[in-house]
Amino acid sequence: MQKICIIGLGYIGLPTAAVFARAGYDVVGVDVNEKVVELLNKGEIIIEETGLPEVVKEAVESGKLRASLEPEAADAFIIAVPTPVHEDHSANVDYVVSAAQKIVPHVKKGDVVIVESTIPPRTIDDIVAPIFREAGFDPEQDIHLAHCPERVLPGRILIELVENARIVGGLTPAAAQKAADVYRRVVTGDILVTEAVTAEMSKLMENTFRDVNIALANELAKICAELGVDAHKVIELANRHPRVNLHQPGPGVGGHCLAVDPYFIVEKAPAAAQMIKLSRDINNSMPDYVIDQIIRMTSDIERPSVALFGLTYKGNIDDVRESPAIEIVEKMIENPRFNVRVHDPHVRTEQVSFPLSSFEEAVESAHLVVILADHNEFKSLDVSKLTNSMARPVIFDTKNCTGLESGSSLTVHKIGDLRGL
Ligand SMILES: NC(=O)c1ccc[n+]([C@@H]2O[C@H](COP(=O)([O-])OP(=O)(O)OC[C@H]3O[C@@H](n4cnc5c(N)ncnc54)[C@H](O)[C@@H]3O)[C@@H](O)[C@H]2O)c1
């Protein structure tokens, strides 16, 4: 096996292409975005990822990696295109379908075809295999079709692509083995071979596990608010049990994985997936819960000025996709009762549809600062800068990240500890 064709050159496909090229494969990366293709052929990239510019440049200069708008013949094909959800939360597998249809004319008997995109259970069996059957292939005999989900962490993609354990699920046992062989040249982590549907479910359950556990923590936070208990102390103490690992409450769940993948399971088994659906609903309720607490915290002020800090779905990144903070900001701006200012040192103006303020502008005469992302900048806030500028120095820390406690000069409320409210 020498040549690999990778469809989709985003956060997953591009590092994958570069790592395979570095390992000696001839790699052609395919994307529908002309700019991505044009830049890659010059050794340049548009996405941000630690170490990636150097690895890509080297791979392109060595002649092992190039880009094209069209697929071409290869020994293995890897599909890494987006799988978002529709408005009604059903999975949109259109990109996967179109990528598979695009490679069909270039696939020959004996080739390996791998879908790395996160997909609903049975997508390989019920959607991808039939595309090849309609094109005249026997997908169980003529080609080796597999799902190999990706579980990398942005910022560590180049390391985790190589070191993480990989699940390789084949349409047939032979397909799983052939697909595993493709990864063996680059992956140092364990390669775990199984059926396609089991690989699909495993990937989805990894993120669902986290979503459900965050929902449990959020429910705990609401219960503690009703009962006058500090949820953070409860979590700290309960987690001293050797087999308990309660997660942390927060303003909701965002990003293109945790907030999306559980819906792929709910869609396929709506009657059975009760807890998964409820967990999504609980996490989706958190932005409104945050706003309700903001209303309570400012109920005595006619037109309160509220500074909202942090827009991303997790700390120290610039990604605002599916971020609960965006929903909170948009609803707060719509509410005529509030004078809202928004500050995030990691987010650029063109990423959002509302104005951003500097730290100083945001806190000036504010009655409340609400922390919505755990950026390092917010973990080390200068309290004197707040108390000197704010009209009423009150913080609502929804990420429990500031380390600040209520004192004579500052009042601090937290999701999970609203005893002072
Ligand atoms: N980014 C992550 O951290 C991560 C982690 C695990 C799994 N995943 C999954 O990996 C898949 C890809 O995610 P991503 O973050 O790389 O997406 P992305 O949006 O960064 O990149 C996808 C690329 O595919 C291209 N594309 C779309 N349709 C195409 C087509 N028909 N032919 C060729 N190119 C096409 C787009 O132009 C884009 O460049 C998704 O299913 C995602 O859920 C992502």
CSV table of C-alpha atoms and ligand atoms in Angstrom, one decimal:
chain,number,residue,atom,x,y,z
A,1,MET,CA,0.0,0.0,0.0
A,2,GLN,CA,1.5,3.3,-1.1
A,3,LYS,CA,-1.0,5.9,-2.0
A,4,ILE,CA,-3.8,7.5,0.1
A,5,CYS,CA,-6.5,9.9,-1.0
A,6,ILE,CA,-8.0,12.0,1.9
A,7,ILE,CA,-11.3,13.7,1.3
A,8,GLY,CA,-11.8,16.9,3.4
A,9,LEU,CA,-8.8,18.9,4.6
A,10,GLY,CA,-10.1,20.4,7.8
A,11,TYR,CA,-9.1,20.0,11.4
A,12,ILE,CA,-9.1,16.2,11.0
A,13,GLY,CA,-8.3,15.6,7.4
A,14,LEU,CA,-5.3,17.9,7.0
A,15,PRO,CA,-3.3,16.7,10.0
A,16,THR,CA,-4.1,13.2,9.0
A,17,ALA,CA,-2.8,13.8,5.5
A,18,ALA,CA,0.3,15.4,6.8
A,19,VAL,CA,1.0,12.6,9.3
A,20,PHE,CA,0.5,9.9,6.6
A,21,ALA,CA,2.8,11.8,4.2
A,22,ARG,CA,5.4,12.1,6.9
A,23,ALA,CA,5.3,8.3,7.4
A,24,GLY,CA,6.1,7.8,3.7
A,25,TYR,CA,2.7,7.4,2.0
A,26,ASP,CA,2.0,9.3,-1.2
A,27,VAL,CA,-0.9,11.5,-0.1
A,28,VAL,CA,-3.4,13.5,-2.2
A,29,GLY,CA,-5.7,15.7,-0.1
A,30,VAL,CA,-9.0,16.6,-1.7
A,31,ASP,CA,-11.3,19.5,-0.7
A,32,VAL,CA,-14.2,21.5,-2.3
A,33,ASN,CA,-12.7,24.7,-1.0
A,34,GLU,CA,-10.4,26.1,-3.7
A,35,LYS,CA,-8.5,28.3,-1.3
A,36,VAL,CA,-7.6,25.3,0.9
A,37,VAL,CA,-6.3,23.4,-2.2
A,38,GLU,CA,-4.4,26.3,-3.6
A,39,LEU,CA,-2.7,27.2,-0.4
A,40,LEU,CA,-1.9,23.6,0.5
A,41,ASN,CA,0.0,23.1,-2.8
A,42,LYS,CA,2.2,26.1,-1.7
A,43,GLY,CA,2.7,24.4,1.7
A,44,GLU,CA,0.4,26.8,3.5
A,45,ILE,CA,-2.7,26.2,5.6
A,46,ILE,CA,-5.7,28.2,6.9
A,47,ILE,CA,-6.5,26.3,10.1
A,48,GLU,CA,-4.8,26.9,13.4
A,49,GLU,CA,-3.2,23.9,15.0
A,50,THR,CA,0.0,23.5,17.0
A,51,GLY,CA,3.0,22.3,14.9
A,52,LEU,CA,0.8,21.8,11.8
A,53,PRO,CA,2.3,24.5,9.5
A,54,GLU,CA,5.8,23.0,9.8
A,55,VAL,CA,4.7,19.4,9.2
A,56,VAL,CA,2.5,20.4,6.2
A,57,LYS,CA,5.3,22.5,4.7
A,58,GLU,CA,7.8,19.7,5.0
A,59,ALA,CA,5.4,17.1,3.6
A,60,VAL,CA,4.5,19.3,0.6
A,61,GLU,CA,8.2,20.2,-0.1
A,62,SER,CA,9.1,16.5,0.0
A,63,GLY,CA,6.6,15.8,-2.7
A,64,LYS,CA,4.7,13.3,-0.5
A,65,LEU,CA,1.6,15.6,0.0
A,66,ARG,CA,-0.3,17.6,-2.5
A,67,ALA,CA,-3.9,18.9,-2.8
A,68,SER,CA,-6.6,18.6,-5.5
A,69,LEU,CA,-10.2,19.5,-6.1
A,70,GLU,CA,-10.9,16.1,-7.5
A,71,PRO,CA,-10.2,12.6,-6.0
A,72,GLU,CA,-7.8,10.2,-7.9
A,73,ALA,CA,-7.0,6.6,-7.8
A,74,ALA,CA,-5.3,5.4,-4.6
A,75,ASP,CA,-4.9,2.2,-2.5
A,76,ALA,CA,-6.8,3.7,0.4
A,77,PHE,CA,-9.4,6.5,0.7
A,78,ILE,CA,-10.1,8.4,4.0
A,79,ILE,CA,-13.3,10.5,4.3
A,80,ALA,CA,-13.0,13.3,6.9
A,81,VAL,CA,-15.8,15.7,5.9
A,82,PRO,CA,-18.2,17.5,8.4
A,83,THR,CA,-21.2,15.8,9.9
A,84,PRO,CA,-23.3,18.6,11.5
A,85,VAL,CA,-26.9,18.4,12.7
A,86,HIS,CA,-29.9,19.9,11.0
A,87,GLU,CA,-32.1,22.4,12.9
A,88,ASP,CA,-34.2,19.6,14.2
A,89,HIS,CA,-31.0,17.9,15.6
A,90,SER,CA,-31.1,15.1,13.0
A,91,ALA,CA,-27.7,14.2,11.6
A,92,ASN,CA,-26.7,15.7,8.3
A,93,VAL,CA,-24.7,13.0,6.5
A,94,ASP,CA,-24.9,14.7,3.1
A,95,TYR,CA,-21.2,15.6,3.0
A,96,VAL,CA,-20.3,12.0,3.7
A,97,VAL,CA,-22.6,10.8,1.0
A,98,SER,CA,-21.3,13.3,-1.5
A,99,ALA,CA,-17.7,12.4,-0.7
A,100,ALA,CA,-18.4,8.7,-1.1
A,101,GLN,CA,-20.1,9.3,-4.4
A,102,LYS,CA,-17.1,11.4,-5.5
A,103,ILE,CA,-14.6,8.7,-4.9
A,104,VAL,CA,-16.6,5.8,-6.4
A,105,PRO,CA,-15.3,6.3,-10.0
A,106,HIS,CA,-11.7,6.2,-8.7
A,107,VAL,CA,-12.0,3.1,-6.4
A,108,LYS,CA,-10.8,-0.3,-7.7
A,109,LYS,CA,-11.2,-3.8,-6.3
A,110,GLY,CA,-9.1,-4.4,-3.2
A,111,ASP,CA,-9.0,-0.8,-2.1
A,112,VAL,CA,-9.6,0.3,1.4
A,113,VAL,CA,-12.3,3.0,2.1
A,114,ILE,CA,-12.4,4.5,5.6
A,115,VAL,CA,-14.9,7.0,7.0
A,116,GLU,CA,-13.3,9.0,9.8
A,117,SER,CA,-16.1,11.5,10.1
A,118,THR,CA,-18.3,11.0,13.2
A,119,ILE,CA,-21.5,9.2,11.9
A,120,PRO,CA,-24.7,7.9,13.3
A,121,PRO,CA,-24.9,4.1,14.1
A,122,ARG,CA,-25.3,1.9,11.0
A,123,THR,CA,-24.2,4.7,8.5
A,124,ILE,CA,-21.5,2.4,7.1
A,125,ASP,CA,-24.0,-0.5,6.7
A,126,ASP,CA,-27.1,1.4,5.6
A,127,ILE,CA,-25.7,4.5,3.7
A,128,VAL,CA,-22.1,4.1,2.6
A,129,ALA,CA,-22.1,0.4,1.6
A,130,PRO,CA,-25.2,0.9,-0.6
A,131,ILE,CA,-23.4,3.7,-2.5
A,132,PHE,CA,-20.7,1.2,-3.6
A,133,ARG,CA,-23.3,-1.5,-4.2
A,134,GLU,CA,-25.2,0.8,-6.6
A,135,ALA,CA,-21.9,1.5,-8.4
A,136,GLY,CA,-21.5,-2.3,-9.1
A,137,PHE,CA,-19.2,-3.3,-6.3
A,138,ASP,CA,-20.0,-6.0,-3.7
A,139,PRO,CA,-19.0,-3.8,-0.7
A,140,GLU,CA,-18.3,-7.0,1.4
A,141,GLN,CA,-16.1,-8.7,-1.2
A,142,ASP,CA,-14.7,-6.2,-3.6
A,143,ILE,CA,-13.6,-3.4,-1.3
A,144,HIS,CA,-12.6,-3.0,2.4
A,145,LEU,CA,-15.0,-0.5,4.0
A,146,ALA,CA,-14.4,0.7,7.6
A,147,HIS,CA,-15.2,3.4,10.1
A,148,CYS,CA,-12.3,4.7,12.1
A,149,PRO,CA,-13.5,7.5,14.4
A,150,GLU,CA,-11.3,10.4,15.5
A,151,ARG,CA,-10.9,11.4,19.1
A,152,VAL,CA,-8.2,14.1,19.0
A,153,LEU,CA,-8.1,17.2,21.2
A,154,PRO,CA,-7.6,20.5,19.3
A,155,GLY,CA,-4.2,21.9,20.1
A,156,ARG,CA,-2.7,18.4,20.5
A,157,ILE,CA,-3.9,16.8,17.2
A,158,LEU,CA,-0.5,15.9,15.9
A,159,ILE,CA,0.4,14.1,19.1
A,160,GLU,CA,-2.9,12.4,19.6
A,161,LEU,CA,-3.3,11.3,16.0
A,162,VAL,CA,-0.2,9.2,16.6
A,163,GLU,CA,-0.5,8.2,20.3
A,164,ASN,CA,-4.2,7.7,20.9
A,165,ALA,CA,-5.7,4.2,20.8
A,166,ARG,CA,-7.7,3.9,17.5
A,167,ILE,CA,-11.0,2.0,17.0
A,168,VAL,CA,-11.2,0.5,13.5
A,169,GLY,CA,-14.6,-1.0,12.7
A,170,GLY,CA,-15.0,-3.0,9.5
A,171,LEU,CA,-18.0,-3.8,7.4
A,172,THR,CA,-16.4,-7.3,7.4
A,173,PRO,CA,-13.6,-8.7,9.6
A,174,ALA,CA,-11.2,-8.6,6.6
A,175,ALA,CA,-12.1,-4.9,6.0
A,176,ALA,CA,-11.3,-4.1,9.7
A,177,GLN,CA,-7.9,-5.8,9.4
A,178,LYS,CA,-7.0,-4.0,6.1
A,179,ALA,CA,-8.0,-0.6,7.5
A,180,ALA,CA,-6.0,-1.3,10.6
A,181,ASP,CA,-3.0,-2.0,8.5
A,182,VAL,CA,-3.3,1.5,7.0
A,183,TYR,CA,-3.0,3.1,10.5
A,184,ARG,CA,-0.2,0.8,11.7
A,185,ARG,CA,2.5,2.7,9.9
A,186,VAL,CA,1.6,5.9,11.8
A,187,VAL,CA,-0.2,5.1,15.0
A,188,THR,CA,1.8,4.0,18.1
A,189,GLY,CA,-1.3,3.6,20.3
A,190,ASP,CA,-3.3,0.4,20.4
A,191,ILE,CA,-5.4,-0.4,17.3
A,192,LEU,CA,-8.7,-1.9,18.4
A,193,VAL,CA,-10.5,-3.9,15.7
A,194,THR,CA,-14.3,-4.4,15.7
A,195,GLU,CA,-17.4,-4.1,13.5
A,196,ALA,CA,-18.4,-0.8,11.8
A,197,VAL,CA,-21.5,-0.3,13.9
A,198,THR,CA,-19.7,-0.9,17.2
A,199,ALA,CA,-17.0,1.6,16.2
A,200,GLU,CA,-19.8,4.1,15.3
A,201,MET,CA,-21.5,3.6,18.7
A,202,SER,CA,-18.2,3.7,20.7
A,203,LYS,CA,-17.3,7.1,19.3
A,204,LEU,CA,-20.7,8.5,20.0
A,205,MET,CA,-20.8,7.1,23.5
A,206,GLU,CA,-17.5,8.7,24.4
A,207,ASN,CA,-19.0,12.1,24.0
A,208,THR,CA,-22.4,11.1,25.3
A,209,PHE,CA,-20.8,9.8,28.5
A,210,ARG,CA,-19.3,13.3,29.0
A,211,ASP,CA,-22.6,15.1,28.1
A,212,VAL,CA,-24.7,12.9,30.4
A,213,ASN,CA,-22.2,13.5,33.3
A,214,ILE,CA,-22.2,17.2,32.8
A,215,ALA,CA,-26.0,17.2,32.8
A,216,LEU,CA,-25.9,15.4,36.1
A,217,ALA,CA,-23.6,18.1,37.5
A,218,ASN,CA,-25.9,20.8,36.2
A,219,GLU,CA,-28.9,19.1,37.7
A,220,LEU,CA,-27.0,18.9,41.0
A,221,ALA,CA,-26.2,22.6,40.8
A,222,LYS,CA,-29.9,23.4,40.4
A,223,ILE,CA,-30.9,21.2,43.3
A,224,CYS,CA,-28.2,22.7,45.5
A,225,ALA,CA,-29.5,26.2,44.7
A,226,GLU,CA,-32.9,25.2,45.8
A,227,LEU,CA,-31.7,23.5,49.0
A,228,GLY,CA,-29.1,26.1,49.9
A,229,VAL,CA,-26.1,23.8,49.5
A,230,ASP,CA,-22.7,24.4,47.9
A,231,ALA,CA,-22.5,21.9,44.9
A,232,HIS,CA,-18.8,22.4,44.5
A,233,LYS,CA,-18.2,21.2,48.1
A,234,VAL,CA,-20.5,18.3,47.5
A,235,ILE,CA,-18.6,17.3,44.3
A,236,GLU,CA,-15.2,17.7,46.0
A,237,LEU,CA,-16.3,15.4,48.9
A,238,ALA,CA,-18.2,12.9,46.8
A,239,ASN,CA,-15.2,12.5,44.5
A,240,ARG,CA,-13.0,11.4,47.4
A,241,HIS,CA,-14.9,8.1,47.0
A,242,PRO,CA,-12.5,5.9,45.0
A,243,ARG,CA,-15.1,5.1,42.3
A,244,VAL,CA,-17.0,8.4,41.9
A,245,ASN,CA,-16.1,11.1,39.4
A,246,LEU,CA,-18.8,13.8,39.4
A,247,HIS,CA,-18.3,16.4,36.7
A,248,GLN,CA,-18.5,20.2,37.0
A,249,PRO,CA,-21.6,22.3,36.4
A,250,GLY,CA,-21.5,25.2,34.0
A,251,PRO,CA,-23.4,27.5,31.6
A,252,GLY,CA,-24.2,24.6,29.2
A,253,VAL,CA,-22.4,22.4,26.7
A,254,GLY,CA,-21.0,23.5,23.4
A,255,GLY,CA,-18.6,22.7,20.6
A,256,HIS,CA,-19.2,20.5,17.5
A,257,CYS,CA,-18.8,17.2,19.3
A,258,LEU,CA,-20.4,17.0,22.8
A,259,ALA,CA,-23.4,19.2,21.9
A,260,VAL,CA,-24.0,17.2,18.6
A,261,ASP,CA,-23.0,13.6,18.8
A,262,PRO,CA,-25.6,12.4,21.4
A,263,TYR,CA,-28.3,13.5,19.0
A,264,PHE,CA,-27.0,10.9,16.5
A,265,ILE,CA,-28.0,8.2,19.0
A,266,VAL,CA,-31.3,9.7,20.0
A,267,GLU,CA,-32.3,9.9,16.3
A,268,LYS,CA,-31.7,6.2,15.8
A,269,ALA,CA,-33.3,4.9,19.0
A,270,PRO,CA,-35.6,7.7,20.3
A,271,ALA,CA,-37.7,5.5,22.6
A,272,ALA,CA,-34.7,3.8,24.2
A,273,ALA,CA,-32.4,6.8,24.4
A,274,GLN,CA,-34.3,8.5,27.3
A,275,MET,CA,-31.4,9.5,29.5
A,276,ILE,CA,-29.3,10.8,26.6
A,277,LYS,CA,-32.2,13.0,25.4
A,278,LEU,CA,-32.9,14.3,28.8
A,279,SER,CA,-29.2,15.1,29.4
A,280,ARG,CA,-29.2,17.1,26.1
A,281,ASP,CA,-32.4,19.0,27.4
A,282,ILE,CA,-30.8,19.7,30.8
A,283,ASN,CA,-27.6,21.0,29.3
A,284,ASN,CA,-29.6,23.1,26.7
A,285,SER,CA,-31.6,24.6,29.6
A,286,MET,CA,-28.5,26.1,31.2
A,287,PRO,CA,-28.2,29.3,29.2
A,288,ASP,CA,-31.8,30.3,30.3
A,289,TYR,CA,-30.9,29.2,33.9
A,290,VAL,CA,-27.9,31.5,33.8
A,291,ILE,CA,-30.1,34.4,32.5
A,292,ASP,CA,-32.7,33.7,35.3
A,293,GLN,CA,-29.9,34.1,37.9
A,294,ILE,CA,-28.6,37.3,36.2
A,295,ILE,CA,-32.2,38.7,36.5
A,296,ARG,CA,-32.4,37.8,40.2
A,297,MET,CA,-28.9,39.3,40.8
A,298,THR,CA,-29.9,42.6,39.3
A,299,SER,CA,-33.7,42.7,40.2
A,300,ASP,CA,-33.3,45.9,42.3
A,301,ILE,CA,-31.7,47.9,39.4
A,302,GLU,CA,-33.8,49.6,36.8
A,303,ARG,CA,-31.4,49.2,33.8
A,304,PRO,CA,-28.5,47.1,35.0
A,305,SER,CA,-25.1,47.1,33.1
A,306,VAL,CA,-23.9,43.6,32.7
A,307,ALA,CA,-20.5,42.6,31.4
A,308,LEU,CA,-20.4,39.1,29.8
A,309,PHE,CA,-16.9,37.6,29.8
A,310,GLY,CA,-16.0,34.7,27.5
A,311,LEU,CA,-17.8,33.4,24.4
A,312,THR,CA,-16.1,30.1,23.5
A,313,TYR,CA,-17.3,26.7,24.6
A,314,LYS,CA,-14.2,26.0,26.5
A,315,GLY,CA,-11.3,28.0,27.9
A,316,ASN,CA,-8.2,29.3,26.0
A,317,ILE,CA,-9.5,28.6,22.5
A,318,ASP,CA,-11.2,30.8,19.8
A,319,ASP,CA,-13.9,28.3,18.8
A,320,VAL,CA,-17.5,29.6,19.4
A,321,ARG,CA,-19.4,26.8,17.6
A,322,GLU,CA,-22.5,25.7,19.5
A,323,SER,CA,-21.3,27.8,22.4
A,324,PRO,CA,-23.9,28.3,25.2
A,325,ALA,CA,-22.2,31.7,25.9
A,326,ILE,CA,-23.3,32.9,22.5
A,327,GLU,CA,-26.9,32.0,23.2
A,328,ILE,CA,-26.7,33.8,26.6
A,329,VAL,CA,-25.2,36.9,25.0
A,330,GLU,CA,-27.8,37.0,22.2
A,331,LYS,CA,-30.7,36.6,24.6
A,332,MET,CA,-29.3,39.2,27.0
A,333,ILE,CA,-28.8,41.7,24.1
A,334,GLU,CA,-32.4,41.2,23.0
A,335,ASN,CA,-33.7,41.9,26.5
A,336,PRO,CA,-34.3,45.7,26.7
A,337,ARG,CA,-33.9,45.7,30.5
A,338,PHE,CA,-30.1,45.2,30.2
A,339,ASN,CA,-27.2,47.3,29.0
A,340,VAL,CA,-24.9,44.5,27.8
A,341,ARG,CA,-21.2,44.6,27.1
A,342,VAL,CA,-19.3,41.6,25.8
A,343,HIS,CA,-15.6,40.8,26.3
A,344,ASP,CA,-13.5,37.9,25.1
A,345,PRO,CA,-9.7,38.2,24.5
A,346,HIS,CA,-9.7,35.1,22.3
A,347,VAL,CA,-12.5,36.0,19.9
A,348,ARG,CA,-12.3,38.3,16.9
A,349,THR,CA,-15.0,40.8,15.9
A,350,GLU,CA,-15.7,39.0,12.6
A,351,GLN,CA,-16.6,35.8,14.4
A,352,VAL,CA,-19.7,37.2,16.1
A,353,SER,CA,-22.7,39.3,15.2
A,354,PHE,CA,-22.5,41.8,18.1
A,355,PRO,CA,-19.9,44.3,19.2
A,356,LEU,CA,-17.0,43.3,21.5
A,357,SER,CA,-15.5,45.5,24.2
A,358,SER,CA,-12.2,45.7,25.9
A,359,PHE,CA,-11.9,44.6,29.5
A,360,GLU,CA,-11.9,48.2,30.6
A,361,GLU,CA,-14.9,49.2,28.5
A,362,ALA,CA,-16.8,46.1,29.7
A,363,VAL,CA,-16.4,46.6,33.4
A,364,GLU,CA,-16.8,50.4,33.5
A,365,SER,CA,-19.9,51.2,35.7
A,366,ALA,CA,-21.1,47.5,35.4
A,367,HIS,CA,-23.4,46.2,38.1
A,368,LEU,CA,-22.4,42.6,37.3
A,369,VAL,CA,-19.6,40.7,35.6
A,370,VAL,CA,-20.6,37.2,34.4
A,371,ILE,CA,-17.8,34.7,33.6
A,372,LEU,CA,-18.9,32.3,30.8
A,373,ALA,CA,-15.6,30.8,29.7
A,374,ASP,CA,-12.6,29.6,31.7
A,375,HIS,CA,-9.9,31.5,29.9
A,376,ASN,CA,-6.6,32.0,31.8
A,377,GLU,CA,-7.2,35.7,31.7
A,378,PHE,CA,-10.4,35.2,33.8
A,379,LYS,CA,-8.6,32.8,36.2
A,380,SER,CA,-6.3,35.6,37.3
A,381,LEU,CA,-8.6,38.7,37.4
A,382,ASP,CA,-7.3,41.8,39.0
A,383,VAL,CA,-9.9,42.4,41.7
A,384,SER,CA,-8.9,46.0,42.2
A,385,LYS,CA,-9.5,46.7,38.5
A,386,LEU,CA,-13.1,45.4,39.0
A,387,THR,CA,-13.9,47.1,42.3
A,388,ASN,CA,-12.4,50.5,41.1
A,389,SER,CA,-14.5,50.5,37.9
A,390,MET,CA,-17.7,48.7,38.6
A,391,ALA,CA,-20.8,50.4,39.8
A,392,ARG,CA,-21.5,47.5,42.0
A,393,PRO,CA,-18.8,44.8,42.3
A,394,VAL,CA,-20.6,41.5,41.8
A,395,ILE,CA,-19.3,38.6,39.9
A,396,PHE,CA,-21.3,35.6,38.7
A,397,ASP,CA,-18.7,32.8,37.9
A,398,THR,CA,-20.5,30.2,35.8
A,399,LYS,CA,-17.3,28.2,35.3
A,400,ASN,CA,-16.1,28.3,38.9
A,401,CYS,CA,-12.7,29.3,37.6
A,402,THR,CA,-11.9,32.7,39.1
A,403,GLY,CA,-11.0,31.3,42.5
A,404,LEU,CA,-12.6,34.5,44.0
A,405,GLU,CA,-14.8,34.3,47.1
A,406,SER,CA,-17.2,36.9,48.5
A,407,GLY,CA,-15.6,39.5,50.8
A,408,SER,CA,-16.0,43.1,51.9
A,409,SER,CA,-15.2,44.6,48.5
A,410,LEU,CA,-16.7,42.0,46.1
A,411,THR,CA,-19.7,39.6,46.0
A,412,VAL,CA,-19.1,36.4,44.2
A,413,HIS,CA,-21.9,34.0,43.0
A,414,LYS,CA,-21.3,30.7,41.3
A,415,ILE,CA,-23.3,28.2,39.4
A,416,GLY,CA,-23.6,25.5,42.1
A,417,ASP,CA,-23.3,27.9,44.9
A,418,LEU,CA,-26.0,30.6,45.0
A,419,ARG,CA,-26.3,30.6,48.8
A,420,GLY,CA,-25.7,34.4,49.0
A,421,LEU,CA,-28.4,35.3,46.5
B,1,LIG,N1,-12.2,18.7,14.8
B,1,LIG,C1,-12.2,17.8,15.8
B,1,LIG,O1,-11.7,18.0,16.9
B,1,LIG,C2,-12.9,16.4,15.6
B,1,LIG,C3,-12.7,15.4,16.6
B,1,LIG,C4,-13.4,14.2,16.4
B,1,LIG,C5,-14.2,14.0,15.3
B,1,LIG,N2,-14.4,15.0,14.4
B,1,LIG,C6,-15.2,14.7,13.2
B,1,LIG,O2,-14.4,14.7,12.0
B,1,LIG,C7,-15.2,15.2,10.9
B,1,LIG,C8,-14.5,16.3,10.2
B,1,LIG,O3,-14.4,17.4,11.1
B,1,LIG,P1,-13.4,18.6,10.9
B,1,LIG,O4,-13.4,19.3,12.3
B,1,LIG,O5,-12.2,18.2,10.3
B,1,LIG,O6,-14.3,19.5,9.9
B,1,LIG,P2,-13.8,20.8,9.1
B,1,LIG,O7,-15.0,21.6,8.9
B,1,LIG,O8,-12.6,21.4,9.8
B,1,LIG,O9,-13.2,20.3,7.7
B,1,LIG,C9,-14.0,19.6,6.8
B,1,LIG,C10,-13.4,19.9,5.4
B,1,LIG,O10,-14.2,19.1,4.5
B,1,LIG,C11,-14.4,19.9,3.3
B,1,LIG,N3,-15.5,19.2,2.5
B,1,LIG,C12,-16.8,19.3,2.8
B,1,LIG,N4,-17.5,18.5,1.9
B,1,LIG,C13,-16.5,18.0,1.1
B,1,LIG,C14,-16.6,17.1,-0.1
B,1,LIG,N5,-17.8,16.6,-0.5
B,1,LIG,N6,-15.5,16.8,-0.7
B,1,LIG,C15,-14.3,17.3,-0.3
B,1,LIG,N7,-14.2,18.1,0.8
B,1,LIG,C16,-15.3,18.5,1.5
B,1,LIG,C17,-14.6,21.3,3.8
B,1,LIG,O11,-14.4,22.2,2.8
B,1,LIG,C18,-13.6,21.3,5.0
B,1,LIG,O12,-12.3,21.8,4.5
B,1,LIG,C19,-16.6,15.5,11.5
B,1,LIG,O13,-17.4,14.4,11.3
B,1,LIG,C20,-16.3,15.7,12.9
B,1,LIG,O14,-17.4,15.5,13.7
B,1,LIG,C21,-13.8,16.2,14.5
